[in-house]
Amino acid sequence: MVRPSGLSGWPGIGIIVALAMTLSACGTVARLEPVPLRQVEASVLPTEDPRIRPGDQVLEHEVIDLVARRLASHEGSGAMLALSGGGANGAFGAGLLIGWTEMGTRPEFDIVTGISTGALSAPFAFLGSDWDDELREAYTGGGASSILSPRALAGLVGPSMFSAAPLRRLVEQNVTPELLRAIAVEHAKGRRLLVVTTNLDTQESVIWDMGQLASQGDEQALVLFREVLVASASIPGVFPPVLISSLQGDQIVQEMHVDGGVNMPFLAVPEELLATSNRFPGAERASLYVVVNGQVGRTSGVVRGNLSSILTRTYESMSKATARTFIAANAAFAERNGVTFRVASIPADEDASSLKFDNESMTRVFELGRQRVLGGDAWVSPATELSAPPVVIATPPTS
């Protein structure tokens, strides 16, 4: 029998999906109709909206120009870090970063992007090794242990299985005014911190320039910064969506934002750059690092014939295939432009769970990431990552 990859000890994604569908009619989230700008307080919106919507041609080119110019310029290190989603497995990326610091070879990244749990660690990765203690505490300090606790169950009163309250508390504890001030300083140097959410209303990925938001420097910026991180980590059905106000013309509307991983596993090279055959002069000095907080390699085994096993296995297969597709597309861009591209992920034969938020499990995965980078095993070429043979994982049949 196949062992669901890293999902033992907590209900698998398949179980959560099944339960969420069963309870879908029981809970809803109230939404406001669009209202004229004059009818709401100015504090509802940031002074300068940091949203960058890939569907907006002008704004999309801003992202493309940012990546192309910064990576090919001689102003910074030319290094970019992309952190994927993965729930509790975000501890892997946190451990990898801290191990990288201990190695003494961790660069100062020109651009850091984060999705889902990667969005939660991205601010610390962006600020560098001086914030390693905060990064370690966020993932191994025990604060995440209540995120999927029975006390957080909310399926009968909201549009999700769990309340977002523990997740919000974790974000509020870690995203402080001091952190925003530090990000604003680095943003002023030309470095960029980007976080992705998914707008369910438009089915678009929205890229948030978190440094621009931090530079606003007021209470509203702090509130929205936290809301974006919560939204990016809000797996639909597991956590409720986050309603974020937006200015459209002269009206305020509420957008429904959820996990950025719905549309993409990580943000490295913007989609339009991936699709073009043009080369970018100077890009050969750039280096791109992608941390997949999960497993990319295939596992082979016999799936049990029950609903939860089938749904869990389907979700895992889909997620891994999507990650491999994005890795391949970014690798093709890197090869065309001479960009150094390296990938790190959890080995397929490791027991790693995206839903095990207990401190013991997260500390173990944290140490896995740390030890792999210290041992020189963490970073591999995309060709190595994509060519790994399937791993056979079997467990004794149940009676």
Coordinates of C-alpha atoms in Angstrom, one line a residue:
M1 CA 0.0 0.0 0.0
V2 CA 1.2 3.5 -0.7
R3 CA 1.9 5.7 2.3
P4 CA 0.4 9.2 1.5
S5 CA 3.5 11.4 1.2
G6 CA 4.1 13.0 4.5
L7 CA 0.4 13.3 5.4
S8 CA 0.3 10.7 8.2
G9 CA -0.6 11.9 11.6
W10 CA -3.1 14.5 10.4
P11 CA -6.1 14.4 8.1
G12 CA -4.8 14.5 4.5
I13 CA -5.7 17.2 2.0
G14 CA -8.2 14.7 0.5
I15 CA -10.0 14.4 3.8
I16 CA -10.1 18.1 4.3
V17 CA -11.4 18.7 0.7
A18 CA -14.1 16.1 1.2
L19 CA -15.2 17.5 4.6
A20 CA -15.1 21.1 3.2
M21 CA -17.4 20.0 0.3
T22 CA -19.8 18.4 2.8
L23 CA -20.0 21.5 4.9
S24 CA -19.9 24.0 2.1
A25 CA -23.5 25.0 2.5
C26 CA -23.1 25.6 6.3
G27 CA -20.9 28.6 6.3
T28 CA -20.5 31.7 4.2
V29 CA -18.5 35.0 4.3
A30 CA -20.4 38.3 4.1
R31 CA -19.4 40.6 1.3
L32 CA -20.1 44.3 0.8
E33 CA -21.5 45.7 -2.4
P34 CA -19.2 48.3 -4.1
V35 CA -19.6 51.7 -2.6
P36 CA -18.4 55.2 -3.8
L37 CA -15.1 56.3 -2.5
R38 CA -16.6 59.3 -0.8
Q39 CA -18.6 57.0 1.5
V40 CA -15.6 55.4 3.2
E41 CA -12.7 56.6 5.2
A42 CA -9.5 57.2 3.4
S43 CA -7.8 54.7 5.7
V44 CA -9.5 51.8 3.9
L45 CA -6.9 51.9 1.2
P46 CA -3.1 52.4 1.3
T47 CA -1.7 55.7 0.0
E48 CA -0.2 53.9 -3.0
D49 CA -1.7 50.5 -3.9
P50 CA 1.0 47.9 -4.0
R51 CA -0.9 45.4 -6.1
I52 CA 0.6 44.3 -9.4
R53 CA -1.9 42.3 -11.4
P54 CA -0.4 40.1 -14.2
G55 CA -3.6 40.6 -16.2
D56 CA -2.9 44.4 -16.3
Q57 CA -0.5 44.8 -19.2
V58 CA 1.1 48.0 -17.9
L59 CA 1.7 46.6 -14.4
E60 CA 2.9 43.3 -15.8
H61 CA 5.6 45.1 -17.7
E62 CA 6.6 46.7 -14.5
V63 CA 7.3 43.3 -13.0
I64 CA 9.1 42.1 -16.1
D65 CA 11.2 45.2 -16.2
L66 CA 12.0 44.9 -12.5
V67 CA 13.2 41.3 -12.9
A68 CA 15.0 41.8 -16.2
R69 CA 16.8 45.1 -15.1
R70 CA 17.6 44.1 -11.6
L71 CA 19.0 40.6 -12.4
A72 CA 21.0 41.9 -15.3
S73 CA 22.3 45.1 -13.6
H74 CA 25.5 45.6 -11.7
E75 CA 23.8 47.3 -8.7
G76 CA 23.3 44.2 -6.6
S77 CA 24.2 40.6 -6.3
G78 CA 22.1 39.5 -9.2
A79 CA 20.6 36.8 -7.0
M80 CA 16.9 36.0 -6.8
L81 CA 15.2 33.7 -4.3
A82 CA 11.7 32.1 -4.8
L83 CA 10.0 30.4 -1.9
S84 CA 7.1 28.1 -2.6
G85 CA 4.1 27.0 -0.5
G86 CA 4.0 23.9 1.5
G87 CA 2.3 24.5 4.8
A88 CA 4.3 23.1 7.8
N89 CA 7.0 22.1 5.3
G90 CA 7.9 25.8 5.2
A91 CA 10.2 24.8 8.1
F92 CA 12.4 23.1 5.4
G93 CA 13.1 26.4 3.7
A94 CA 13.7 28.2 7.0
G95 CA 16.2 25.6 8.0
L96 CA 17.9 25.7 4.6
L97 CA 18.3 29.5 4.9
I98 CA 19.8 29.3 8.3
G99 CA 22.1 26.5 7.3
W100 CA 23.2 28.7 4.3
T101 CA 24.1 31.5 6.7
E102 CA 26.2 29.0 8.8
M103 CA 28.0 28.0 5.6
G104 CA 28.9 31.6 5.0
T105 CA 27.8 31.6 1.4
R106 CA 24.3 33.0 1.5
P107 CA 24.0 36.0 -0.8
E108 CA 22.0 39.2 -0.3
F109 CA 19.1 38.6 -2.7
D110 CA 18.1 41.4 -5.0
I111 CA 14.6 39.9 -5.2
V112 CA 12.8 37.6 -2.9
T113 CA 9.3 36.2 -3.7
G114 CA 7.0 34.1 -1.5
I115 CA 3.8 32.1 -1.9
S116 CA 1.7 30.7 1.0
T117 CA 4.1 29.5 3.7
G118 CA 6.9 30.9 1.5
A119 CA 5.2 34.3 1.9
L120 CA 5.5 34.0 5.7
S121 CA 9.2 33.3 5.6
A122 CA 10.0 35.7 2.7
P123 CA 10.3 38.9 4.8
F124 CA 13.0 37.3 7.0
A125 CA 14.8 35.8 3.9
F126 CA 14.7 39.3 2.4
L127 CA 16.2 41.0 5.4
G128 CA 19.0 38.5 5.6
S129 CA 21.0 36.7 8.2
D130 CA 20.5 39.3 10.9
W131 CA 16.9 38.1 11.1
D132 CA 17.7 34.4 11.4
D133 CA 16.7 34.2 15.0
E134 CA 13.2 35.5 14.2
L135 CA 12.9 33.1 11.2
R136 CA 13.9 30.1 13.4
E137 CA 11.5 31.1 16.1
A138 CA 8.6 31.5 13.6
Y139 CA 9.0 27.9 12.5
T140 CA 10.4 26.0 15.5
G141 CA 9.1 28.1 18.4
G142 CA 5.8 26.3 18.7
G143 CA 3.7 29.2 17.7
A144 CA 2.4 27.3 14.6
S145 CA 1.2 24.3 16.6
S146 CA -2.3 25.5 17.1
I147 CA -3.0 26.4 13.4
L148 CA -4.9 23.1 12.7
S149 CA -5.8 22.3 16.3
P150 CA -9.3 20.8 17.0
R151 CA -10.1 24.1 18.8
A152 CA -9.6 25.9 15.5
L153 CA -12.3 23.9 13.7
A154 CA -14.8 26.2 12.1
G155 CA -16.6 24.3 9.4
L156 CA -20.1 24.9 10.6
V157 CA -19.8 28.7 11.0
G158 CA -17.5 29.7 8.2
P159 CA -16.5 28.8 4.6
S160 CA -13.6 26.7 5.8
M161 CA -12.7 23.8 8.0
F162 CA -10.5 25.9 10.3
S163 CA -10.5 29.3 11.8
A164 CA -7.8 31.7 10.6
A165 CA -7.4 33.1 14.2
P166 CA -4.2 31.0 15.0
L167 CA -2.7 31.9 11.7
R168 CA -3.4 35.6 12.2
R169 CA -1.9 35.5 15.7
L170 CA 1.3 33.9 14.3
V171 CA 1.5 36.6 11.6
E172 CA 0.9 39.4 14.1
Q173 CA 3.6 38.2 16.4
N174 CA 6.1 38.1 13.6
V175 CA 5.2 41.1 11.4
T176 CA 6.0 44.0 13.6
P177 CA 6.5 47.8 12.9
E178 CA 10.3 47.2 13.3
L179 CA 10.2 44.5 10.6
L180 CA 8.4 46.9 8.2
R181 CA 10.9 49.7 8.9
A182 CA 13.7 47.3 8.0
I183 CA 12.0 46.2 4.8
A184 CA 11.4 49.8 3.8
V185 CA 15.2 50.6 4.2
E186 CA 16.1 47.7 1.8
H187 CA 13.3 48.6 -0.6
A188 CA 14.9 52.1 -0.9
K189 CA 18.1 50.5 -2.0
G190 CA 16.3 49.0 -5.0
R191 CA 15.8 45.5 -3.6
R192 CA 12.3 44.0 -3.9
L193 CA 10.1 41.7 -1.8
L194 CA 7.1 40.3 -3.7
V195 CA 4.3 38.1 -2.3
V196 CA 1.6 36.4 -4.4
T197 CA -2.1 35.9 -3.6
T198 CA -4.9 34.6 -5.8
N199 CA -7.9 36.8 -6.5
L200 CA -10.8 34.3 -6.8
D201 CA -13.1 36.9 -8.3
T202 CA -10.9 37.3 -11.3
Q203 CA -9.0 34.0 -11.2
E204 CA -5.8 36.1 -11.4
S205 CA -2.5 35.9 -9.5
V206 CA -1.8 39.2 -7.8
I207 CA 1.7 40.2 -7.0
W208 CA 2.2 42.5 -4.0
D209 CA 5.2 44.8 -3.8
M210 CA 5.6 44.4 0.0
G211 CA 8.5 46.9 0.2
Q212 CA 6.4 49.6 -1.4
L213 CA 3.7 48.8 1.2
A214 CA 6.3 48.8 4.1
S215 CA 7.6 52.2 2.9
Q216 CA 4.2 53.7 3.6
G217 CA 5.0 53.3 7.2
D218 CA 1.7 53.8 8.9
E219 CA -0.8 51.6 10.8
Q220 CA -2.8 50.9 7.6
A221 CA 0.4 49.6 5.9
L222 CA 1.0 47.3 8.8
V223 CA -2.6 46.0 8.8
L224 CA -2.5 45.4 5.0
F225 CA 0.9 43.8 5.1
R226 CA -0.4 41.2 7.6
E227 CA -3.6 40.7 5.6
V228 CA -1.6 39.9 2.4
L229 CA 0.5 37.3 4.2
V230 CA -2.6 35.7 5.8
A231 CA -4.3 35.7 2.4
S232 CA -1.3 34.1 0.6
A233 CA -1.3 31.3 3.2
S234 CA -5.1 30.7 3.2
I235 CA -5.6 27.4 1.5
P236 CA -9.2 27.4 0.2
G237 CA -11.4 25.1 2.2
V238 CA -8.8 24.9 5.0
F239 CA -8.8 28.6 6.0
P240 CA -11.3 31.3 5.1
P241 CA -10.6 33.7 2.2
V242 CA -9.4 37.2 3.0
L243 CA -11.4 40.2 1.8
I244 CA -9.2 43.0 0.8
S245 CA -10.5 46.4 -0.4
S246 CA -9.6 47.7 -3.8
L247 CA -10.1 51.0 -5.6
Q248 CA -11.8 50.5 -9.0
G249 CA -12.6 53.8 -10.6
D250 CA -14.3 55.9 -7.9
Q251 CA -15.6 52.9 -6.1
I252 CA -14.3 50.7 -3.3
V253 CA -14.8 47.0 -3.9
Q254 CA -13.9 43.9 -1.9
E255 CA -11.7 41.3 -3.6
M256 CA -11.6 37.7 -2.3
H257 CA -8.0 36.6 -1.9
V258 CA -6.7 33.1 -1.1
D259 CA -3.5 31.1 -1.3
G260 CA -1.1 32.2 -4.0
G261 CA -0.4 28.6 -4.7
V262 CA -3.8 28.1 -6.4
N263 CA -2.4 29.4 -9.7
M264 CA 1.4 28.9 -9.3
P265 CA 3.7 26.9 -7.0
F266 CA 6.3 29.7 -6.9
L267 CA 7.1 33.0 -8.6
A268 CA 10.5 33.2 -10.2
V269 CA 10.6 34.4 -13.8
P270 CA 7.4 36.3 -14.8
E271 CA 5.2 34.3 -17.3
E272 CA 5.7 36.7 -20.2
L273 CA 9.5 36.4 -19.9
L274 CA 9.1 32.6 -19.9
A275 CA 7.2 32.7 -23.1
T276 CA 9.6 34.9 -25.0
S277 CA 12.7 33.7 -26.9
N278 CA 14.4 37.0 -26.4
R279 CA 17.7 37.1 -24.6
F280 CA 18.5 39.7 -22.0
P281 CA 22.0 41.2 -22.2
G282 CA 23.8 40.8 -18.9
A283 CA 21.5 38.2 -17.5
E284 CA 24.3 35.7 -17.4
R285 CA 25.5 37.3 -14.1
A286 CA 22.2 36.4 -12.5
S287 CA 21.5 33.5 -10.2
L288 CA 18.0 32.1 -9.5
Y289 CA 17.3 29.9 -6.4
V290 CA 14.0 28.1 -6.0
V291 CA 13.0 26.5 -2.7
V292 CA 10.2 24.0 -3.0
N293 CA 8.8 23.5 0.5
G294 CA 7.6 20.0 -0.4
Q295 CA 8.5 17.0 -2.6
V296 CA 8.8 17.2 -6.4
G297 CA 9.9 13.6 -7.1
R298 CA 7.4 10.9 -7.8
T299 CA 6.6 8.1 -5.4
S300 CA 5.2 4.7 -6.6
G301 CA 2.8 2.5 -4.7
V302 CA -0.7 1.1 -4.5
V303 CA -3.4 3.5 -3.5
R304 CA -6.1 2.4 -1.1
G305 CA -9.5 2.4 -2.6
N306 CA -11.1 4.9 -0.2
L307 CA -12.1 8.5 -0.9
S308 CA -9.5 10.2 1.3
S309 CA -6.6 8.2 -0.2
I310 CA -7.8 8.8 -3.7
L311 CA -8.3 12.6 -3.2
T312 CA -5.0 12.9 -1.3
R313 CA -3.0 11.0 -3.9
T314 CA -4.6 13.1 -6.7
Y315 CA -3.8 16.3 -5.0
E316 CA -0.2 15.2 -4.4
S317 CA 0.3 14.1 -8.0
M318 CA -1.2 17.4 -9.3
S319 CA 0.9 19.5 -7.1
K320 CA 4.1 17.7 -7.9
A321 CA 3.4 17.8 -11.7
T322 CA 2.7 21.6 -11.5
A323 CA 5.9 22.2 -9.6
R324 CA 7.9 20.2 -12.2
T325 CA 6.3 22.1 -15.1
F326 CA 7.2 25.5 -13.5
I327 CA 10.7 24.3 -12.8
A328 CA 11.1 23.1 -16.4
A329 CA 9.8 26.4 -17.8
N330 CA 12.1 28.5 -15.6
A331 CA 15.0 26.2 -16.4
A332 CA 14.5 26.8 -20.2
F333 CA 14.6 30.6 -19.6
A334 CA 17.7 30.2 -17.5
E335 CA 19.5 28.2 -20.2
R336 CA 18.6 30.7 -22.9
N337 CA 20.0 33.5 -20.9
G338 CA 23.0 31.9 -19.2
V339 CA 21.3 32.3 -15.7
T340 CA 22.5 30.0 -12.9
F341 CA 19.5 28.1 -11.7
R342 CA 19.4 25.9 -8.7
V343 CA 16.5 24.1 -7.0
A344 CA 16.1 22.7 -3.4
S345 CA 13.2 20.4 -2.3
I346 CA 12.5 17.7 0.2
P347 CA 13.6 14.3 -1.0
A348 CA 10.8 12.0 -2.0
D349 CA 11.8 9.3 0.5
E350 CA 11.5 11.7 3.5
D351 CA 8.5 11.7 5.8
A352 CA 7.4 15.3 5.5
S353 CA 3.9 16.6 6.1
S354 CA 2.4 19.9 4.9
L355 CA -0.3 19.5 7.7
K356 CA 1.8 18.5 10.7
F357 CA 2.3 21.7 12.6
D358 CA 3.3 20.2 15.9
N359 CA 6.6 21.5 17.1
E360 CA 8.5 18.2 17.0
S361 CA 7.6 17.6 13.3
M362 CA 8.4 21.1 12.2
T363 CA 11.7 21.1 14.1
R364 CA 12.7 17.8 12.4
V365 CA 11.9 19.2 8.9
F366 CA 13.7 22.5 9.8
E367 CA 16.8 20.4 10.7
L368 CA 16.5 18.4 7.5
G369 CA 16.7 21.7 5.5
R370 CA 19.6 22.9 7.6
Q371 CA 21.6 19.7 7.4
R372 CA 21.1 19.3 3.7
V373 CA 22.6 22.7 2.9
L374 CA 25.4 22.1 5.4
G375 CA 26.1 18.7 3.7
G376 CA 26.1 20.2 0.2
D377 CA 23.1 18.2 -0.8
A378 CA 20.4 20.9 -0.9
W379 CA 21.0 22.7 -4.2
V380 CA 20.7 20.7 -7.4
S381 CA 20.3 21.6 -11.1
P382 CA 16.8 21.5 -12.5
A383 CA 17.8 18.6 -14.8
T384 CA 18.8 16.6 -11.7
E385 CA 15.6 17.5 -9.9
L386 CA 13.4 16.6 -12.9
S387 CA 15.2 13.3 -13.8
A388 CA 15.0 11.6 -10.4
P389 CA 13.5 8.1 -10.7
P390 CA 10.3 7.3 -8.8
V391 CA 10.7 6.2 -5.2
V392 CA 8.8 3.2 -4.0
I393 CA 7.2 3.8 -0.6
A394 CA 5.2 1.0 0.8
T395 CA 3.5 0.2 4.2
P396 CA 2.1 -3.1 5.4
P397 CA -1.5 -3.6 4.4
T398 CA -4.1 -2.7 7.0
S399 CA -6.4 -5.3 8.3

